[in-house]
Amino acid sequence: RSEKRTQKALEGKMGIRFILMVNKQGQTRLAQYYEWLTLEQRRALEGEIVRKCLARNDQQCSFVEHRNYKIVYRRYASLFFMVGVDDDENELAILEFIHLLVETMDKHFGNVCELDIMFHLEKAHFMLEEMVMNGCIVETSKANILSPIQLMDKAH
Amino acid sequence: MASSNSLMDSLFQRSLEDLIKGLRLGESTFISRSLEEIRREIKLTDLSTKSVALQKLSYLAALHGVDMTWAAFHAVEVVSSSRFAHKRIGYHAIAQSFSDQTPVMLLITNQLRKDLNSSNEHEVSLALECLARIGTDDLARDLTSEVFTLLGSSKALVRKKAIGVVLRVFDKYPDAVKVCFKRLVENLESSDPQLLSAVVGVFCELTAKDPRSYLPLAPEFYKILVDSRNNWVLIKVLKIFAKLASIEPRLAKKVADPVCEHMRKQNVGKSLLFECIRTVFSSLSNQEVALKLAVVKIREFLMDDDPNLKYLGLHALSIVAPKHLWAVLENKEAVVKAMSDEDPNVKLEALHLLMAMVNEDNVTEISRILMNYALKSDPLFCNEIIGSILVACSRDSYEIIVDFDWYVSLLGEMARVPHCQRGKEIEHQLIDIGTRVKDAKLELVRVSRALLIDPALLGNQFLHPILSAAAWASGEYVEFSKSPYEIAEALLQPRTCLLPDSIRAIYIYSAFKVLVFSLGAYFSSQEPTSSPLAQESTSSGPSMVNGFTYNSISSLVNMIELGLCSLSGTIDVEVQERAKNVLGFIGMIKHEIAEKATSQNSETEAHRAIAFMEDVFSEELGPVSSTAQEKVPLPEGLDLNENLEGLQEICREVLEPMAESDYSSDKVSFSVAKLRIRDQEEASSSLPPPLESSSLLAEHRKRHGLYYLSSQKSDDHNDRDGNDNNTSNEYPPANEISVDSFKPKKKISKPRPVVVKLDEGDEPKRKPDASSSNDESLSRAIQTALMGKGKGKEKEKEKERVKENHEMNVDTENIEQSSRREKKNKKNGERSGKRSSRRQRGKEASVTKPVEVPDLLL
């Protein structure tokens, strides 16, 4: 199995490859990709991964392998947060990243729920953009993530 | 008319919120209606309307799979707006939808440049984020100097994002390194944890691709490793050292201590702890203290109830297993427990670890236990288990197997596992062992017989490949069979109609071989003088029945004839032809069977025919190396290219599927399908006579006698004994793996049978992957950037000087450029003086600091 992994050439591997937020009915609420995929590829990818994660229960670990990615996921209420990473990434750190993301959104929206993300998708995107660039985590302080967003909101 | 329409559209435009609300109620028709609206709205000149339309479109594209590439130009328009809100929407749309194929990509270069130079840090960061997502070669090249400037920005937010974009720029335009690298390294020494996090992240990715180039920076990373208290930063630095230490072993020694320090901390975060363990396992495994500590810590992971930690613990163990199996053995209870875990991922990791522990002495016991697990598991895991056993046992030409009789019967057992779907690999191994291990043929025939006579197996399509192998083996090695009649009967039983035609053809052909063998035995057993044929047939089959009586042979012939009569009219040409061939042969010799009882004439036509057929099948088929064909010298006057295009078509179907299959192409290029062609060719005697191939085998034996074990007689003897032992033993019913499984057992007295290996190996040579030219140029650029900083080797001094000059020129260029910009920016209150002085300091520092890593660290 490790041979299979090394055989798949990870060209331009950049830590985080994509971030998805999907609800229990399989509807995508947020999709951020850090590599170029066509529409069909994205849809297929999302469908397969969601199916895999939905089939698992809470007693099972939060890591799933799919093709040449590792998917780290965690469910918060009705929403699945799924991050696709390359083999080298520290899974526990990604879990912490997901938690950080949720906490940040919670701080901004106040008791964030799925509806908040649906109606303020761009805010969620801005938070992600502050946190991740080129697939690398560049910011991990909630204050630093939110301050530009709060500034921009005030100014406009 | 148009203007009033546009006014309507502007006034009554649905906002994004309306869109979302509408989507919740109805789906696809709503989307197509909205899309129509968007198409109208987006063409309007009013930027606000346009941007809302673009915003809605982005939403639909992101979540509902709508294509938005047609709106690229409009995105460019929106981005050019002076209003920040519009810019944000525009850049978001661009980042989401632009790619290398977008034709209007050129149009945004200037816009990006404008925004990168903006005094509003938010505009700058928008532009940087966008560049990071969509940067092309051209964009990277054109905007390098802007990025360079921003890397030194006083605003931390901007600098952080500039660092973030560097990866993309370097990747697409390696020459950017000459300009930006120094600034990047400067940021390594920053005390601002924000920046540090970003910089270290960038270096982590860079090092992963090309560790050697970043070795000179090890001292900086070391400082961070020791000083930092930020887990994110530490994790990245550890990854960097994992890569660096694996190419520079002296680093490993130096780094081991700080890593241990982190591991020993009281409340160390689990993620950091895991990274430490992983670093130790992958790159510092030769550091005893660190390794021991890591193994202790991983035990905590394995014992934890949290499934994540359990999984990661097992995963980490599999990293260290190849070099330090003791670490796995110490934790074998946890591994065994994990085999019955609820989580299939955990089970899989446990399985892999178990396979890592397999060796010559415990393979039988572990296989036994694994087969029990397989019987109780779901189909997926069951096949994983079977697959792992097959892979582990067949590695290096079955290196791990001592007792082939046991292994062959295990293969037969696998066929009886209800969920088994590994038919192809089992088929391959059965035949492979048949050709390579002479002494296993007896057991092979026994197992094949059991599989063939069972009518229930014919209904399971996953087992058909195994049955095919069983049929082939039974026919090829019929001389080892106890009852050829039984074999022939099994091969022609009515239920074989469930088989696909290709396998049916094999069955028929094997029946033919059985027939020929039986006839040969019958005819030769009646001769008083010992003919060569008789000698062969009696010496090669120790368990053969004493010849055939007239009754038995005629019942055999009749049975075969009856079985094949019905097939002579089938649609499949292969089956039909073979059936008819055999029937024809029978017709030819049938009348002489009765005569044989009376006359002693050995010159009959039938006799000659049978002798001829026996001769055809008498040559032993061995494994063929995948490079064998190339070794055949071309005879003179033979032009290979002539007239073979037609053959190419026919052969492609046979050869190509094998090239694609996972297992067989790696090993012997031998399969039953190819065998058919060979058999047919042999029968039509278009190949050189058998004599040549046997002489080649003898030659091989002569040349490589070292690898052939001597004394086959004793092997046969032991084989018979070993065979008896196996059949009478009950397999121990143990379901648990005991501690004893892993203790080395006493060596079995029976010597390992000969396994024919091929000296050039069976693996086709793998061509090394050509590295991309971009990566190479990036490495070169990095190396020159670092070398140019300090002392290099004597030979390279001159090169360096030239490079240094070049760099200085570039720097002076930049200084001029930025000083021009400085003058401009001074109006906006930028603190340019500090920047230039910092730059000066940076240059000085880099020139005086020595580059040699070993000196600093050791």
PDB file of N, CA, C and O in Angstrom, chain A residues 18-56:
ATOM      1  N   PHE A  18      -8.020  20.875  -0.527  1.00  0.00           N
ATOM      2  CA  PHE A  18      -9.354  21.462  -0.613  1.00  0.00           C
ATOM      3  C   PHE A  18     -10.015  21.414   0.752  1.00  0.00           C
ATOM      4  O   PHE A  18      -9.613  20.649   1.627  1.00  0.00           O
ATOM      5  N   ILE A  19     -11.006  22.296   0.908  1.00  0.00           N
ATOM      6  CA  ILE A  19     -11.780  22.325   2.146  1.00  0.00           C
ATOM      7  C   ILE A  19     -13.258  22.301   1.762  1.00  0.00           C
ATOM      8  O   ILE A  19     -13.686  23.089   0.914  1.00  0.00           O
ATOM      9  N   LEU A  20     -14.012  21.407   2.373  1.00  0.00           N
ATOM     10  CA  LEU A  20     -15.434  21.290   2.055  1.00  0.00           C
ATOM     11  C   LEU A  20     -16.269  21.362   3.317  1.00  0.00           C
ATOM     12  O   LEU A  20     -15.860  20.883   4.364  1.00  0.00           O
ATOM     13  N   MET A  21     -17.435  21.976   3.182  1.00  0.00           N
ATOM     14  CA  MET A  21     -18.419  21.886   4.262  1.00  0.00           C
ATOM     15  C   MET A  21     -19.694  21.325   3.658  1.00  0.00           C
ATOM     16  O   MET A  21     -20.276  21.932   2.763  1.00  0.00           O
ATOM     17  N   VAL A  22     -20.084  20.167   4.138  1.00  0.00           N
ATOM     18  CA  VAL A  22     -21.222  19.472   3.546  1.00  0.00           C
ATOM     19  C   VAL A  22     -22.170  19.061   4.659  1.00  0.00           C
ATOM     20  O   VAL A  22     -21.723  18.613   5.709  1.00  0.00           O
ATOM     21  N   ASN A  23     -23.480  19.189   4.416  1.00  0.00           N
ATOM     22  CA  ASN A  23     -24.404  18.778   5.470  1.00  0.00           C
ATOM     23  C   ASN A  23     -24.772  17.306   5.338  1.00  0.00           C
ATOM     24  O   ASN A  23     -24.331  16.606   4.422  1.00  0.00           O
ATOM     25  N   LYS A  24     -25.566  16.850   6.308  1.00  0.00           N
ATOM     26  CA  LYS A  24     -25.829  15.411   6.367  1.00  0.00           C
ATOM     27  C   LYS A  24     -26.625  14.909   5.179  1.00  0.00           C
ATOM     28  O   LYS A  24     -26.629  13.719   4.891  1.00  0.00           O
ATOM     29  N   GLN A  25     -27.326  15.813   4.487  1.00  0.00           N
ATOM     30  CA  GLN A  25     -28.050  15.387   3.298  1.00  0.00           C
ATOM     31  C   GLN A  25     -27.164  15.382   2.066  1.00  0.00           C
ATOM     32  O   GLN A  25     -27.627  15.120   0.962  1.00  0.00           O
ATOM     33  N   GLY A  26     -25.897  15.727   2.249  1.00  0.00           N
ATOM     34  CA  GLY A  26     -24.990  15.696   1.122  1.00  0.00           C
ATOM     35  C   GLY A  26     -24.943  16.981   0.318  1.00  0.00           C
ATOM     36  O   GLY A  26     -24.365  17.028  -0.759  1.00  0.00           O
ATOM     37  N   GLN A  27     -25.551  18.049   0.848  1.00  0.00           N
ATOM     38  CA  GLN A  27     -25.512  19.321   0.116  1.00  0.00           C
ATOM     39  C   GLN A  27     -24.251  20.092   0.512  1.00  0.00           C
ATOM     40  O   GLN A  27     -23.985  20.288   1.692  1.00  0.00           O
ATOM     41  N   THR A  28     -23.524  20.532  -0.503  1.00  0.00           N
ATOM     42  CA  THR A  28     -22.286  21.260  -0.239  1.00  0.00           C
ATOM     43  C   THR A  28     -22.620  22.684   0.151  1.00  0.00           C
ATOM     44  O   THR A  28     -23.338  23.391  -0.568  1.00  0.00           O
ATOM     45  N   ARG A  29     -22.076  23.137   1.277  1.00  0.00           N
ATOM     46  CA  ARG A  29     -22.313  24.512   1.719  1.00  0.00           C
ATOM     47  C   ARG A  29     -21.123  25.400   1.465  1.00  0.00           C
ATOM     48  O   ARG A  29     -21.250  26.609   1.415  1.00  0.00           O
ATOM     49  N   LEU A  30     -19.933  24.809   1.374  1.00  0.00           N
ATOM     50  CA  LEU A  30     -18.742  25.583   1.037  1.00  0.00           C
ATOM     51  C   LEU A  30     -17.752  24.655   0.357  1.00  0.00           C
ATOM     52  O   LEU A  30     -17.554  23.538   0.789  1.00  0.00           O
ATOM     53  N   ALA A  31     -17.136  25.154  -0.700  1.00  0.00           N
ATOM     54  CA  ALA A  31     -16.116  24.352  -1.384  1.00  0.00           C
ATOM     55  C   ALA A  31     -14.979  25.265  -1.784  1.00  0.00           C
ATOM     56  O   ALA A  31     -15.146  26.163  -2.597  1.00  0.00           O
ATOM     57  N   GLN A  32     -13.816  25.039  -1.180  1.00  0.00           N
ATOM     58  CA  GLN A  32     -12.646  25.859  -1.492  1.00  0.00           C
ATOM     59  C   GLN A  32     -11.552  24.916  -1.978  1.00  0.00           C
ATOM     60  O   GLN A  32     -11.143  24.012  -1.267  1.00  0.00           O
ATOM     61  N   TYR A  33     -11.075  25.155  -3.205  1.00  0.00           N
ATOM     62  CA  TYR A  33     -10.058  24.273  -3.772  1.00  0.00           C
ATOM     63  C   TYR A  33      -8.743  25.014  -3.919  1.00  0.00           C
ATOM     64  O   TYR A  33      -8.720  26.173  -4.338  1.00  0.00           O
ATOM     65  N   TYR A  34      -7.650  24.344  -3.607  1.00  0.00           N
ATOM     66  CA  TYR A  34      -6.338  24.959  -3.741  1.00  0.00           C
ATOM     67  C   TYR A  34      -5.557  24.360  -4.893  1.00  0.00           C
ATOM     68  O   TYR A  34      -4.353  24.482  -4.976  1.00  0.00           O
ATOM     69  N   GLU A  35      -6.272  23.665  -5.733  1.00  0.00           N
ATOM     70  CA  GLU A  35      -5.647  23.200  -6.962  1.00  0.00           C
ATOM     71  C   GLU A  35      -6.732  23.198  -8.018  1.00  0.00           C
ATOM     72  O   GLU A  35      -7.918  23.121  -7.702  1.00  0.00           O
ATOM     73  N   TRP A  36      -6.335  23.249  -9.257  1.00  0.00           N
ATOM     74  CA  TRP A  36      -7.344  23.394 -10.301  1.00  0.00           C
ATOM     75  C   TRP A  36      -7.971  22.041 -10.637  1.00  0.00           C
ATOM     76  O   TRP A  36      -7.291  21.111 -11.004  1.00  0.00           O
ATOM     77  N   LEU A  37      -9.286  21.975 -10.515  1.00  0.00           N
ATOM     78  CA  LEU A  37     -10.032  20.798 -10.942  1.00  0.00           C
ATOM     79  C   LEU A  37     -11.219  21.270 -11.777  1.00  0.00           C
ATOM     80  O   LEU A  37     -11.794  22.316 -11.508  1.00  0.00           O
ATOM     81  N   THR A  38     -11.602  20.492 -12.781  1.00  0.00           N
ATOM     82  CA  THR A  38     -12.767  20.878 -13.575  1.00  0.00           C
ATOM     83  C   THR A  38     -14.037  20.659 -12.760  1.00  0.00           C
ATOM     84  O   THR A  38     -14.023  19.996 -11.733  1.00  0.00           O
ATOM     85  N   LEU A  39     -15.115  21.227 -13.276  1.00  0.00           N
ATOM     86  CA  LEU A  39     -16.395  21.104 -12.580  1.00  0.00           C
ATOM     87  C   LEU A  39     -16.777  19.646 -12.333  1.00  0.00           C
ATOM     88  O   LEU A  39     -17.218  19.273 -11.247  1.00  0.00           O
ATOM     89  N   GLU A  40     -16.601  18.827 -13.393  1.00  0.00           N
ATOM     90  CA  GLU A  40     -16.996  17.423 -13.254  1.00  0.00           C
ATOM     91  C   GLU A  40     -16.142  16.740 -12.206  1.00  0.00           C
ATOM     92  O   GLU A  40     -16.628  15.947 -11.389  1.00  0.00           O
ATOM     93  N   GLN A  41     -14.835  17.050 -12.226  1.00  0.00           N
ATOM     94  CA  GLN A  41     -13.944  16.425 -11.260  1.00  0.00           C
ATOM     95  C   GLN A  41     -14.342  16.808  -9.846  1.00  0.00           C
ATOM     96  O   GLN A  41     -14.348  15.987  -8.936  1.00  0.00           O
ATOM     97  N   ARG A  42     -14.678  18.087  -9.693  1.00  0.00           N
ATOM     98  CA  ARG A  42     -15.062  18.531  -8.349  1.00  0.00           C
ATOM     99  C   ARG A  42     -16.312  17.827  -7.880  1.00  0.00           C
ATOM    100  O   ARG A  42     -16.385  17.341  -6.757  1.00  0.00           O
ATOM    101  N   ARG A  43     -17.288  17.770  -8.769  1.00  0.00           N
ATOM    102  CA  ARG A  43     -18.555  17.153  -8.358  1.00  0.00           C
ATOM    103  C   ARG A  43     -18.340  15.692  -8.002  1.00  0.00           C
ATOM    104  O   ARG A  43     -18.852  15.214  -6.996  1.00  0.00           O
ATOM    105  N   ALA A  44     -17.571  15.001  -8.843  1.00  0.00           N
ATOM    106  CA  ALA A  44     -17.326  13.585  -8.578  1.00  0.00           C
ATOM    107  C   ALA A  44     -16.600  13.420  -7.256  1.00  0.00           C
ATOM    108  O   ALA A  44     -16.959  12.584  -6.419  1.00  0.00           O
ATOM    109  N   LEU A  45     -15.581  14.234  -7.061  1.00  0.00           N
ATOM    110  CA  LEU A  45     -14.789  14.149  -5.844  1.00  0.00           C
ATOM    111  C   LEU A  45     -15.670  14.376  -4.623  1.00  0.00           C
ATOM    112  O   LEU A  45     -15.660  13.595  -3.672  1.00  0.00           O
ATOM    113  N   GLU A  46     -16.453  15.453  -4.672  1.00  0.00           N
ATOM    114  CA  GLU A  46     -17.295  15.768  -3.527  1.00  0.00           C
ATOM    115  C   GLU A  46     -18.256  14.633  -3.242  1.00  0.00           C
ATOM    116  O   GLU A  46     -18.423  14.217  -2.100  1.00  0.00           O
ATOM    117  N   GLY A  47     -18.874  14.122  -4.308  1.00  0.00           N
ATOM    118  CA  GLY A  47     -19.833  13.041  -4.099  1.00  0.00           C
ATOM    119  C   GLY A  47     -19.202  11.846  -3.422  1.00  0.00           C
ATOM    120  O   GLY A  47     -19.720  11.314  -2.426  1.00  0.00           O
ATOM    121  N   GLU A  48     -18.045  11.405  -3.930  1.00  0.00           N
ATOM    122  CA  GLU A  48     -17.408  10.207  -3.379  1.00  0.00           C
ATOM    123  C   GLU A  48     -16.995  10.409  -1.931  1.00  0.00           C
ATOM    124  O   GLU A  48     -17.195   9.546  -1.076  1.00  0.00           O
ATOM    125  N   ILE A  49     -16.388  11.554  -1.657  1.00  0.00           N
ATOM    126  CA  ILE A  49     -15.886  11.775  -0.299  1.00  0.00           C
ATOM    127  C   ILE A  49     -17.032  11.870   0.689  1.00  0.00           C
ATOM    128  O   ILE A  49     -16.976  11.293   1.769  1.00  0.00           O
ATOM    129  N   VAL A  50     -18.082  12.587   0.284  1.00  0.00           N
ATOM    130  CA  VAL A  50     -19.216  12.740   1.199  1.00  0.00           C
ATOM    131  C   VAL A  50     -19.807  11.372   1.524  1.00  0.00           C
ATOM    132  O   VAL A  50     -20.105  11.063   2.681  1.00  0.00           O
ATOM    133  N   ARG A  51     -19.902  10.545   0.511  1.00  0.00           N
ATOM    134  CA  ARG A  51     -20.463   9.215   0.749  1.00  0.00           C
ATOM    135  C   ARG A  51     -19.622   8.449   1.754  1.00  0.00           C
ATOM    136  O   ARG A  51     -20.135   7.797   2.660  1.00  0.00           O
ATOM    137  N   LYS A  52     -18.301   8.539   1.574  1.00  0.00           N
ATOM    138  CA  LYS A  52     -17.412   7.802   2.479  1.00  0.00           C
ATOM    139  C   LYS A  52     -17.556   8.292   3.909  1.00  0.00           C
ATOM    140  O   LYS A  52     -17.608   7.496   4.846  1.00  0.00           O
ATOM    141  N   CYS A  53     -17.606   9.620   4.067  1.00  0.00           N
ATOM    142  CA  CYS A  53     -17.652  10.143   5.432  1.00  0.00           C
ATOM    143  C   CYS A  53     -19.006   9.898   6.067  1.00  0.00           C
ATOM    144  O   CYS A  53     -19.099   9.596   7.260  1.00  0.00           O
ATOM    145  N   LEU A  54     -20.058  10.002   5.291  1.00  0.00           N
ATOM    146  CA  LEU A  54     -21.386   9.800   5.866  1.00  0.00           C
ATOM    147  C   LEU A  54     -21.584   8.359   6.305  1.00  0.00           C
ATOM    148  O   LEU A  54     -22.383   8.081   7.187  1.00  0.00           O
ATOM    149  N   ALA A  55     -20.836   7.444   5.673  1.00  0.00           N
ATOM    150  CA  ALA A  55     -21.008   6.032   6.013  1.00  0.00           C
ATOM    151  C   ALA A  55     -20.332   5.667   7.321  1.00  0.00           C
ATOM    152  O   ALA A  55     -20.500   4.552   7.810  1.00  0.00           O
ATOM    153  N   ARG A  56     -19.554   6.564   7.883  1.00  0.00           N
ATOM    154  CA  ARG A  56     -18.836   6.253   9.106  1.00  0.00           C
ATOM    155  C   ARG A  56     -19.580   6.756  10.316  1.00  0.00           C
ATOM    156  O   ARG A  56     -20.352   7.692  10.244  1.00  0.00           O
TER     157      ARG A  56
END
